[in-house]
Amino acid sequence: MTMAINSIYGDSQSIYDIRTHAAGPEGSLPLTPEMLRERPSGDIFGMTMNAGMGWDPAKLLGKEVLIIGTLGGIRDQDGTPIALGFHTGNYELGLQMRAAAEEVAKWGGVPFASFVSDPCDGRSQGTPGMFDSLPYRNDAAIVMRRLIRSLPTGRTVIGVATCDKGLPATMIALASMHNRTTILVPGGSTLPPTEGEDTGKVQTIGARFANHELSLEEAARLGCVACGSSGGGCQFLGTAGTAQVVAEALGMALPHSALAPSGQTVWEEIAKQSARAALEMEKKGITTKEILTDQAIENAMVLHAAFGGSTNLLLHLPAIAHAAGCKVPTVDDWERINKKVPRLVSVLPNGPANHPTVRVFLAGGVPEVMLHLRKLGLLHEDVLTATGETLRTNLEWWETSERRHKFRQLLVEHDGVQPDEVIMSPAQAKARGLTSTVTFPKGNLAPEGSVIKSTSIDPSVAGEDGVYRHTGPAKVFTSEKAAIRAIKIGDIKAGDIMVVMGGGPLGTGMEETYQLTSALKHLSYGKHVSLITDARFSGVSTGACIGHIGPEALAGGPIGKLRDGDIIEIIVDRENLAGSVNFIGTNEKRLPMEEAARVLEERDRHPELRPDPGLPDDTRLWAALQSVSGGTWRGSVYDTDRIIEVLNAGMEALTKKKESEAVKSFL
């Protein structure tokens, strides 16, 4: 025991060289009699601590700006990791935060910094960590709001974030700051490897090895080289990339700031430019509520459709709208916009050419896509943006800017790719076969609706009319773990329809099932297999995969009543964005739709269906609160008024029950 203690404490003598007092900072606080009489003690003590941390006391009256980010890990000055972050997306953010802080100080402001790091959906795929993924977003937004309000002398907030949950959390927090000046700095993109696979495809090396489609040596090498740089979000237009696009489309981020190559000069410069913009907006009195409007929300939905964005934004954009006090988009709104907005961007994972996101940035990014959309009359151009100018003014600048010309030329010089092959005109996109982004199938298995990224169904399995049709037997799984095992051991065959139930909020915290969708995409027979689930998908998911099925199985949804061998019919019209998903009987007996619905209604739920036994109490609480607040189709938010209403009703019911029991006991 003594030897163990000695090895911990060592024998360093330098620890005894200590001081018990010090002189404190030079100078004096810039106080006035009025400040001492009228300001709260917290304001004055805050200045004391600012001086104690080393800020020049003479400069303490500058505008206070909070820079709040999702930084993770500890990075040495040369970039060498001292401690790893959860993912590349938060590892380099300290560089952007530093650049923003230095710019604030340069203009006489007083920068503060705070951090709420975020998890990685890729790291937690198929693990219990996924139980915390979506609930984390709500928790982080709450913590960020509390931190923002904890600097009461600051009126300006700069958010710096990159990835799947940290970026939506930051956007929700900023959107809640109605009367403060806010701006969002997107954390950019990881570079693709010169030779290798992107970070979406590389997540399938286990499934491909298990199916003898990849050697051990190939898997080991591909897994090592997938990240071409140490920072940024994944190289595909998943949830991270889509959220960056949406932030810019909302006007929360500067034009041409989404998807920049992480760690490079342009990426750091975006942080400096954002700091200058924030100070300028604060000077003009422009606050968040003037930027985040119903029209801005609709612009973001339009850009989501034009880019072919992640279906996870159907969870995040409604939550941002709710926080901003705007109209919360409904399924009908998403459907309406997707039917009128053409997809214009050829990018991973949607194709037709799988360009990485850094090429989208070089091709002109969000403003370049907007130039095409404005010609179609699909944008609200009079909305105010983070430049302090309207979207119309921003686009007029962009169209003739040196920035646009030079970056588009760099794409040709570096990669030999023409910008118009990445971001297309509507006519070119139509000629190349780009279809709109998402469809919302309904039917007796999804009476509340579901979602499929119909643009990324392999065209070779659709009919000549653009309609995907699949009728086949169900292979039912009550956990993702069982489903991925079936794929790895060869129990899934072409023609099967995989059913994964119990993956909604009540079962797993609404886990992301990218293990499954990625395996199906990259296995030779995968395009001939469909998947339906009440869980959600990664933004990089593709194929005939229908998620967000509502109601979820554990809330009584009919998907929870399916059995192996049941026949399911899936129809998805990729052109007209209409679809259905129905139980139609068994091999022995096909049923008319009305009778099939009745049979499902009368069935008991699957005997093995239950919440995952490892589901944390934190996530169970989140699931209950978001369910009361409207559930996943309202963004899995916390509607405080509704929650209080339900709690009060419950307390009243419990009181009446106790009174009734007391009366019965007395009698």
XYZ file of C-alpha atoms in Angstrom:
667
model
C 0.000 0.000 0.000
C 2.815 2.403 0.946
C 4.633 1.753 -2.329
C 1.466 2.588 -4.280
C 1.056 5.881 -2.420
C 4.701 6.795 -3.018
C 4.355 6.121 -6.755
C 1.388 8.476 -6.855
C 2.886 11.327 -4.868
C 6.535 10.969 -5.911
C 9.340 12.899 -4.253
C 9.308 16.280 -6.010
C 10.648 19.030 -3.747
C 9.497 21.922 -5.935
C 5.948 21.588 -4.649
C 7.026 23.168 -1.370
C 7.980 26.420 -3.078
C 4.687 28.261 -2.533
C 3.350 31.745 -1.825
C 0.551 32.631 0.554
C -0.215 36.114 -0.853
C 0.575 38.298 -3.894
C 0.377 41.977 -4.831
C -2.467 41.600 -7.336
C -2.815 43.351 -10.714
C -1.344 46.774 -11.438
C -3.691 49.717 -12.006
C -7.248 50.518 -10.889
C -10.740 49.615 -12.001
C -12.328 52.313 -14.214
C -15.130 52.979 -11.722
C -17.318 56.059 -11.397
C -19.431 57.189 -8.440
C -22.571 56.386 -10.442
C -21.389 52.840 -11.115
C -20.676 52.225 -7.429
C -24.063 53.637 -6.378
C -26.273 52.125 -9.093
C -24.707 48.989 -10.560
C -25.289 45.538 -8.975
C -22.452 44.210 -6.884
C -22.029 41.404 -9.413
C -21.116 43.897 -12.139
C -18.399 45.420 -9.985
C -17.061 42.092 -8.713
C -16.994 40.839 -12.294
C -14.563 43.639 -13.128
C -12.418 42.600 -10.146
C -12.189 39.045 -11.490
C -11.528 40.272 -15.033
C -8.543 42.204 -13.740
C -7.519 39.209 -11.646
C -7.430 37.056 -14.799
C -5.007 39.536 -16.315
C -7.115 41.843 -18.502
C -5.860 45.430 -18.602
C -8.034 47.257 -16.016
C -8.062 50.373 -18.188
C -9.825 48.408 -20.976
C -12.529 46.760 -18.892
C -15.335 49.025 -20.098
C -15.219 47.665 -23.640
C -18.180 45.712 -25.080
C -18.289 42.279 -23.504
C -18.622 39.418 -25.974
C -19.146 35.789 -24.977
C -17.646 33.207 -27.348
C -19.295 29.891 -26.576
C -18.116 26.772 -28.358
C -18.101 22.994 -28.366
C -14.319 22.677 -28.099
C -13.043 19.261 -27.017
C -9.616 17.797 -26.353
C -6.352 19.551 -25.542
C -4.227 20.547 -28.521
C -0.576 21.576 -28.273
C 0.574 24.661 -30.175
C 1.911 22.534 -33.033
C -1.347 20.591 -33.267
C -0.082 17.509 -31.437
C -2.840 16.048 -29.253
C -2.249 16.207 -25.519
C -5.741 14.844 -24.883
C -8.156 13.787 -27.606
C -11.579 15.268 -28.162
C -14.589 13.085 -28.928
C -14.194 13.874 -32.629
C -12.387 16.016 -35.182
C -15.307 18.441 -35.270
C -14.537 19.895 -31.861
C -10.772 19.326 -31.735
C -9.597 22.431 -33.637
C -12.333 24.852 -32.587
C -10.002 26.561 -30.122
C -8.226 28.099 -33.119
C -11.429 29.704 -34.375
C -12.415 30.811 -30.896
C -8.985 32.365 -30.390
C -9.182 34.166 -33.743
C -12.610 35.565 -32.832
C -11.419 36.621 -29.366
C -8.360 38.398 -30.740
C -10.556 40.261 -33.209
C -12.959 41.340 -30.458
C -10.032 42.654 -28.388
C -8.530 44.382 -31.426
C -11.677 46.510 -31.696
C -11.759 47.378 -28.014
C -14.094 44.635 -26.824
C -13.663 42.289 -23.893
C -13.918 38.654 -25.013
C -15.027 35.818 -22.736
C -14.953 32.145 -23.664
C -16.869 29.133 -22.424
C -17.183 25.550 -23.622
C -19.817 22.826 -23.738
C -18.207 19.955 -25.609
C -20.225 17.473 -27.632
C -20.316 13.720 -28.368
C -19.752 12.040 -31.723
C -22.538 10.054 -33.333
C -19.974 8.079 -35.313
C -18.092 7.067 -32.162
C -21.289 6.000 -30.387
C -22.817 4.010 -33.285
C -24.019 0.655 -32.010
C -23.010 1.429 -28.420
C -24.903 2.577 -25.291
C -23.439 6.026 -25.984
C -26.133 6.455 -28.648
C -28.775 6.551 -25.898
C -27.467 10.022 -24.995
C -26.980 11.449 -28.473
C -30.246 13.246 -29.235
C -31.088 14.019 -25.569
C -27.654 15.678 -25.278
C -28.801 18.382 -27.692
C -31.518 19.609 -25.331
C -29.244 19.424 -22.295
C -26.416 21.305 -24.010
C -28.760 24.040 -25.210
C -29.973 24.482 -21.623
C -26.410 24.699 -20.283
C -25.392 27.154 -23.009
C -28.384 29.380 -22.268
C -27.515 29.341 -18.574
C -23.900 30.271 -19.353
C -24.989 33.103 -21.651
C -27.311 34.505 -19.006
C -24.529 34.127 -16.438
C -22.653 36.965 -18.141
C -25.337 39.616 -17.553
C -23.046 42.456 -18.645
C -22.582 40.909 -22.104
C -24.995 41.674 -24.914
C -23.268 39.778 -27.737
C -22.707 36.035 -28.217
C -20.577 34.262 -30.814
C -21.312 30.531 -31.121
C -18.607 28.248 -32.560
C -19.641 24.674 -33.359
C -19.342 21.999 -36.023
C -21.086 18.697 -35.599
C -24.275 16.680 -35.341
C -25.596 17.628 -31.905
C -23.298 20.409 -30.677
C -24.100 22.651 -33.633
C -27.908 22.300 -33.360
C -27.592 22.808 -29.578
C -25.621 26.011 -30.129
C -28.136 27.246 -32.703
C -31.034 26.538 -30.319
C -29.247 28.412 -27.535
C -28.520 31.421 -29.752
C -32.063 31.393 -31.146
C -33.353 31.704 -27.576
C -31.443 34.945 -27.046
C -34.132 37.078 -28.654
C -32.842 40.418 -27.397
C -29.108 39.843 -27.723
C -26.837 40.080 -30.738
C -25.752 36.609 -31.839
C -23.788 35.036 -34.663
C -22.772 31.457 -35.488
C -19.302 30.434 -36.719
C -19.499 27.038 -38.504
C -16.597 24.717 -37.663
C -16.064 23.583 -41.253
C -15.158 20.304 -42.947
C -12.501 17.628 -42.551
C -10.358 17.194 -45.643
C -10.846 13.911 -47.506
C -7.820 11.609 -47.765
C -5.794 11.842 -50.957
C -6.256 8.081 -51.306
C -8.873 6.340 -49.189
C -12.519 6.411 -48.202
C -14.673 9.132 -46.705
C -15.671 9.017 -43.040
C -19.121 7.728 -43.948
C -18.068 4.744 -46.021
C -15.201 3.863 -43.683
C -17.705 3.188 -40.900
C -18.728 0.046 -42.803
C -15.381 -1.746 -42.764
C -16.650 -4.174 -40.095
C -19.730 -5.206 -42.075
C -17.784 -5.485 -45.342
C -15.040 -7.569 -43.712
C -17.649 -9.864 -42.133
C -19.221 -10.367 -45.572
C -15.805 -11.133 -47.154
C -15.885 -7.962 -49.258
C -12.790 -6.444 -47.614
C -9.537 -7.923 -46.319
C -8.159 -7.310 -42.829
C -5.245 -5.332 -44.285
C -7.558 -3.165 -46.395
C -9.851 -2.493 -43.446
C -6.937 -1.498 -41.196
C -5.432 0.903 -43.736
C -8.735 2.481 -44.812
C -9.741 2.985 -41.196
C -6.499 4.793 -40.447
C -6.399 7.358 -43.284
C -10.024 8.506 -43.601
C -9.520 11.862 -41.836
C -7.330 14.033 -44.064
C -7.123 16.741 -41.391
C -7.522 16.802 -37.623
C -10.521 19.128 -37.475
C -13.890 19.756 -39.074
C -17.103 17.848 -39.605
C -17.338 14.737 -41.776
C -16.609 15.097 -45.491
C -20.173 14.271 -46.514
C -23.386 16.292 -46.278
C -24.573 14.587 -43.124
C -26.136 16.255 -40.129
C -23.016 18.315 -39.350
C -22.658 19.694 -42.875
C -26.395 20.211 -43.285
C -26.638 22.085 -39.991
C -23.841 24.409 -41.142
C -25.747 25.067 -44.364
C -28.943 25.707 -42.412
C -27.180 28.135 -40.035
C -26.041 30.187 -43.008
C -29.419 29.945 -44.716
C -31.108 31.233 -41.551
C -28.897 34.324 -41.627
C -27.246 33.307 -38.339
C -23.861 32.777 -40.032
C -22.011 34.917 -42.552
C -22.381 34.252 -46.293
C -19.989 31.564 -47.530
C -18.985 30.393 -44.059
C -20.439 26.850 -44.044
C -18.239 23.846 -44.931
C -14.861 25.662 -45.046
C -11.757 23.425 -44.782
C -10.937 23.211 -41.071
C -7.621 24.545 -39.803
C -6.833 26.608 -42.879
C -6.480 30.371 -43.223
C -9.916 30.954 -44.740
C -11.486 28.994 -41.876
C -9.797 31.123 -39.205
C -10.587 34.274 -41.160
C -14.300 33.388 -41.067
C -14.075 33.541 -37.265
C -12.464 36.987 -37.408
C -15.030 38.232 -39.919
C -17.829 36.894 -37.727
C -16.437 38.748 -34.696
C -16.367 41.998 -36.668
C -19.910 41.379 -37.879
C -21.139 40.710 -34.339
C -19.634 43.971 -33.064
C -21.155 45.867 -35.970
C -24.602 44.340 -35.395
C -24.413 45.191 -31.693
C -23.549 48.792 -32.589
C -26.599 48.947 -34.879
C -28.843 47.326 -32.273
C -29.585 44.250 -34.417
C -30.722 41.334 -32.254
C -31.557 37.699 -32.885
C -35.304 38.231 -33.104
C -34.775 40.496 -36.132
C -32.851 37.785 -37.984
C -34.715 34.618 -37.004
C -38.182 35.076 -38.477
C -40.738 32.789 -40.097
C -39.313 33.825 -43.481
C -35.781 32.914 -42.378
C -36.992 29.487 -41.231
C -38.575 28.905 -44.631
C -35.368 29.978 -46.403
C -33.506 27.355 -44.368
C -36.010 24.683 -45.401
C -35.569 25.696 -49.037
C -31.775 25.384 -48.797
C -32.131 22.054 -47.008
C -34.089 20.763 -49.980
C -31.747 22.270 -52.579
C -28.703 20.681 -50.915
C -30.388 17.315 -50.259
C -29.748 17.642 -46.543
C -29.875 15.236 -43.630
C -33.264 14.087 -42.359
C -32.043 14.872 -38.831
C -32.734 18.534 -39.552
C -36.414 17.592 -39.397
C -35.682 17.277 -35.673
C -33.393 20.279 -35.316
C -34.911 23.061 -37.422
C -38.314 22.837 -35.653
C -36.438 23.067 -32.334
C -34.596 26.186 -33.529
C -37.888 27.708 -34.673
C -39.471 26.909 -31.310
C -36.570 28.557 -29.465
C -36.797 31.628 -31.689
C -40.541 31.985 -31.116
C -41.244 31.353 -34.806
C -43.813 29.128 -36.480
C -42.715 25.506 -36.065
C -42.634 23.771 -39.462
C -44.898 20.761 -39.850
C -44.642 17.661 -42.011
C -46.967 19.397 -44.484
C -44.585 22.367 -44.655
C -41.595 20.134 -45.359
C -43.572 18.256 -47.985
C -44.746 21.483 -49.649
C -41.234 22.913 -49.883
C -39.602 19.710 -51.082
C -42.142 19.420 -53.884
C -41.282 22.852 -55.291
C -37.516 23.095 -54.633
C -35.120 21.277 -56.986
C -32.002 19.616 -55.605
C -28.985 21.369 -57.086
C -25.946 20.011 -55.232
C -24.017 16.885 -56.211
C -22.316 15.805 -52.992
C -21.696 12.811 -50.761
C -23.801 10.801 -49.979
C -26.484 11.713 -52.513
C -24.549 11.937 -55.767
C -24.811 11.562 -58.673
C -21.095 12.456 -58.302
C -20.000 12.040 -54.696
C -18.066 15.247 -54.167
C -16.803 15.925 -50.614
C -18.167 18.982 -48.814
C -14.962 21.010 -49.184
C -15.643 21.049 -52.937
C -19.093 22.454 -52.242
C -17.432 25.294 -50.307
C -15.002 25.981 -53.162
C -17.834 25.878 -55.703
C -19.534 28.713 -53.826
C -21.454 26.989 -51.065
C -24.732 28.380 -49.796
C -24.698 31.752 -51.645
C -23.970 30.035 -54.952
C -26.992 27.767 -54.510
C -29.028 30.827 -53.509
C -28.189 32.566 -56.793
C -30.044 29.782 -58.610
C -32.926 29.716 -56.136
C -33.512 33.470 -56.311
C -34.056 33.186 -60.074
C -36.828 30.690 -59.319
C -38.408 33.082 -56.809
C -37.965 30.591 -53.951
C -36.237 32.847 -51.399
C -37.371 35.601 -49.073
C -34.676 38.094 -50.065
C -35.726 40.892 -47.711
C -34.755 39.002 -44.525
C -32.015 40.508 -42.362
C -28.788 38.517 -41.927
C -25.639 38.444 -39.791
C -23.934 40.925 -42.116
C -26.429 43.511 -40.905
C -27.716 43.615 -44.480
C -30.556 41.863 -46.246
C -30.126 38.583 -48.072
C -30.715 40.460 -51.338
C -27.732 42.735 -50.648
C -25.559 39.760 -49.699
C -26.337 37.949 -52.954
C -25.699 41.044 -55.050
C -22.262 41.295 -53.400
C -21.531 37.600 -53.831
C -22.386 37.461 -57.527
C -19.606 39.878 -58.512
C -17.188 39.266 -55.631
C -13.514 38.388 -55.971
C -14.090 35.739 -53.301
C -16.567 33.884 -55.497
C -14.372 34.015 -58.583
C -11.161 32.917 -56.849
C -12.570 30.018 -54.845
C -14.387 28.591 -57.852
C -11.147 28.810 -59.842
C -9.248 27.060 -57.028
C -11.600 24.085 -57.327
C -10.583 23.677 -60.954
C -6.883 24.125 -60.187
C -6.698 21.754 -57.196
C -9.165 18.998 -58.087
C -9.828 19.453 -61.810
C -13.540 19.792 -61.084
C -15.769 22.440 -62.638
C -17.844 24.328 -60.021
C -21.017 23.893 -62.049
C -20.600 20.124 -61.804
C -20.913 20.426 -58.012
C -23.546 23.173 -57.752
C -25.810 22.923 -60.778
C -28.404 25.085 -62.421
C -31.973 23.730 -62.245
C -31.826 22.707 -65.897
C -28.512 20.896 -65.493
C -29.672 19.216 -62.286
C -32.780 17.927 -64.016
C -30.737 16.629 -66.936
C -28.421 14.808 -64.517
C -31.401 13.167 -62.786
C -31.191 14.933 -59.421
C -34.462 14.466 -57.554
C -35.825 16.365 -54.570
C -34.679 15.394 -51.113
C -37.243 13.719 -48.875
C -40.584 11.943 -48.994
C -42.936 11.340 -46.070
C -44.596 7.938 -46.500
C -47.759 7.198 -44.557
C -49.862 4.068 -44.250
C -51.126 1.547 -41.730
C -47.563 1.135 -40.386
C -46.946 4.888 -40.120
C -50.257 6.647 -39.472
C -48.455 9.753 -38.118
C -45.910 9.692 -40.916
C -42.314 8.700 -41.559
C -39.411 10.005 -43.617
C -37.123 8.666 -46.320
C -34.297 10.428 -48.138
C -35.821 9.421 -51.436
C -33.220 11.272 -53.492
C -30.612 8.733 -52.395
C -32.480 5.553 -53.319
C -30.355 3.850 -55.959
C -32.051 4.724 -59.290
C -31.334 1.220 -60.591
C -33.898 -0.284 -58.207
C -36.626 2.206 -59.125
C -38.940 1.788 -62.073
C -38.702 3.735 -65.299
C -41.343 6.043 -63.832
C -39.032 6.924 -60.912
C -41.093 4.943 -58.396
C -39.444 2.572 -55.932
C -41.636 -0.454 -55.224
C -40.780 -3.233 -52.829
C -43.130 -5.894 -51.520
C -41.470 -8.493 -49.383
C -41.289 -10.431 -46.122
C -40.493 -8.703 -42.857
C -37.468 -9.713 -40.825
C -38.244 -8.251 -37.429
C -35.683 -7.088 -34.863
C -36.341 -5.499 -31.494
C -32.850 -4.002 -31.282
C -30.295 -2.527 -33.641
C -27.689 -4.874 -32.164
C -29.662 -7.914 -33.328
C -30.195 -6.374 -36.752
C -26.530 -5.603 -37.428
C -25.593 -9.092 -36.229
C -28.008 -10.568 -38.768
C -26.296 -8.608 -41.535
C -22.828 -9.691 -40.428
C -23.675 -13.406 -40.211
C -25.531 -13.454 -43.529
C -29.126 -13.759 -42.312
C -30.283 -10.857 -44.512
C -30.860 -11.551 -48.182
C -31.815 -9.513 -51.216
C -35.572 -8.904 -51.183
C -35.919 -8.762 -47.385
C -37.538 -5.872 -45.561
C -35.784 -5.291 -42.259
C -37.991 -3.996 -39.434
C -36.179 -2.501 -36.437
C -38.653 -1.548 -33.702
C -38.174 -0.028 -30.270
C -35.667 2.562 -31.508
C -37.779 5.622 -30.766
C -37.349 8.012 -27.819
C -39.053 5.686 -25.322
C -36.933 2.707 -26.332
C -33.419 4.014 -26.938
C -33.561 7.808 -26.833
C -34.198 7.631 -30.606
C -30.883 6.113 -31.539
C -29.236 6.680 -34.890
C -28.993 3.481 -36.922
C -26.197 4.316 -39.343
C -24.580 0.934 -38.726
C -27.477 -0.582 -40.631
C -27.970 1.944 -43.406
C -24.256 2.200 -44.177
C -23.859 -1.565 -44.288
C -26.759 -1.875 -46.718
C -25.311 0.873 -48.907
C -21.867 -0.637 -49.186
C -22.741 -4.339 -49.396
C -23.236 -5.718 -52.886
C -26.813 -6.879 -52.251
C -27.823 -3.996 -49.977
C -29.728 -1.944 -52.532
C -32.211 -4.799 -52.787
C -33.024 -4.651 -49.050
C -35.392 -2.115 -47.448
C -35.386 -0.943 -43.836
C -38.197 0.526 -41.744
C -37.729 1.738 -38.168
C -39.008 4.124 -35.502
C -35.383 5.149 -34.880
C -33.589 7.868 -36.837
C -30.791 7.859 -39.407
C -27.444 9.527 -39.830
C -27.350 12.358 -42.324
C -25.097 10.217 -44.526
C -27.632 7.379 -44.691
C -28.904 6.380 -48.107
C -31.020 3.695 -49.708
C -34.579 2.513 -49.201
C -34.538 3.291 -45.484
C -37.676 4.673 -43.835
C -37.270 6.160 -40.353
C -39.021 8.329 -37.756
C -42.059 6.041 -38.063
C -44.812 7.385 -35.856
C -46.196 6.512 -33.459
C -43.115 4.722 -32.199
C -43.551 1.063 -31.284
C -43.458 1.582 -27.515
C -46.109 4.297 -27.767
C -48.510 1.786 -29.329
C -47.438 2.293 -32.936
C -48.457 -0.466 -35.356
C -44.831 -1.096 -36.344
C -44.479 -2.744 -32.916
C -47.025 -5.423 -33.874
C -45.190 -6.872 -36.863
C -43.866 -10.436 -36.948
C -41.323 -12.289 -39.065
C -42.831 -13.222 -42.429
C -45.467 -10.469 -42.516
C -45.685 -8.986 -45.989
C -44.941 -5.279 -46.279
C -45.513 -3.065 -49.287
C -43.337 0.024 -49.771
C -43.999 2.548 -52.533
C -41.913 5.725 -52.889
C -42.374 8.078 -55.830
C -38.975 9.794 -56.083
C -40.246 12.301 -58.619
C -43.526 13.420 -57.040
C -42.441 12.836 -53.419
C -45.345 10.628 -52.420
C -45.098 7.347 -50.589
C -46.731 4.655 -48.488
C -45.648 1.869 -46.149
C -48.250 -0.785 -45.356
C -48.702 -4.223 -43.832
C -50.676 -6.222 -46.410
C -50.959 -9.672 -44.814
C -48.864 -12.825 -44.876
C -47.550 -15.205 -47.506
C -50.551 -17.416 -46.834
C -53.114 -14.633 -47.029
C -52.890 -11.170 -48.608
C -55.360 -8.687 -47.136
C -57.207 -5.615 -48.382
C -55.911 -2.423 -46.737
C -58.891 -1.973 -44.390
C -58.725 -5.561 -43.163
C -54.925 -5.390 -42.803
C -55.283 -2.308 -40.595
C -57.890 -4.108 -38.485
C -55.645 -7.145 -38.059
C -52.820 -4.909 -36.838
C -55.193 -3.117 -34.470
C -56.251 -6.403 -32.876
C -52.733 -7.827 -32.517
C -50.689 -7.657 -29.333
C -47.374 -5.898 -29.587
C -44.265 -7.990 -30.248
C -43.496 -10.076 -27.140
C -39.818 -9.050 -27.081
C -40.482 -5.321 -27.500
C -39.341 -3.309 -24.488
C -37.159 -0.293 -23.658
C -33.484 -1.094 -23.733
C -32.551 -2.188 -20.194
C -29.503 0.104 -20.322
C -31.491 3.251 -21.085
C -30.269 5.918 -18.628
C -32.721 7.693 -16.337
C -31.608 11.005 -17.878
C -32.766 9.797 -21.284
C -36.010 8.340 -19.930
C -36.805 11.769 -18.485
C -35.928 13.466 -21.789
C -38.162 11.023 -23.683
C -41.121 11.742 -21.388
C -40.689 15.521 -21.528
C -40.316 15.703 -25.314
C -43.263 13.326 -25.773
C -45.510 15.609 -23.733
C -44.197 18.554 -25.775
C -45.279 17.108 -29.120
C -42.663 14.434 -29.787
C -40.192 14.079 -32.627
C -42.348 15.718 -35.278
C -42.222 18.951 -33.241
C -38.464 18.686 -32.857
C -38.196 16.823 -29.525
C -38.318 20.146 -27.704
C -39.224 21.032 -24.142
C -42.483 23.002 -24.311
C -42.414 24.443 -20.790
C -46.044 25.585 -20.713
C -47.274 22.203 -21.924
C -45.067 20.281 -19.458
C -46.286 22.405 -16.544
C -49.879 21.950 -17.689
C -49.485 18.170 -17.743
C -47.685 18.121 -14.376
C -50.412 20.230 -12.790
C -53.107 17.977 -14.260
C -51.239 14.943 -12.966
C -50.864 16.420 -9.483
C -54.567 17.271 -9.438
C -55.476 13.731 -10.526
C -53.213 12.228 -7.853
C -54.765 14.476 -5.187
C -58.272 13.413 -6.187
C -57.196 9.765 -6.198
C -55.790 10.064 -2.662
C -58.936 11.844 -1.472
C -61.088 9.123 -3.022
C -58.997 6.385 -1.405
C -59.219 8.187 1.954
C -63.023 8.351 1.708
C -63.214 4.634 0.825
C -60.948 3.793 3.747
C -63.127 5.853 6.132
C -66.312 4.172 4.928
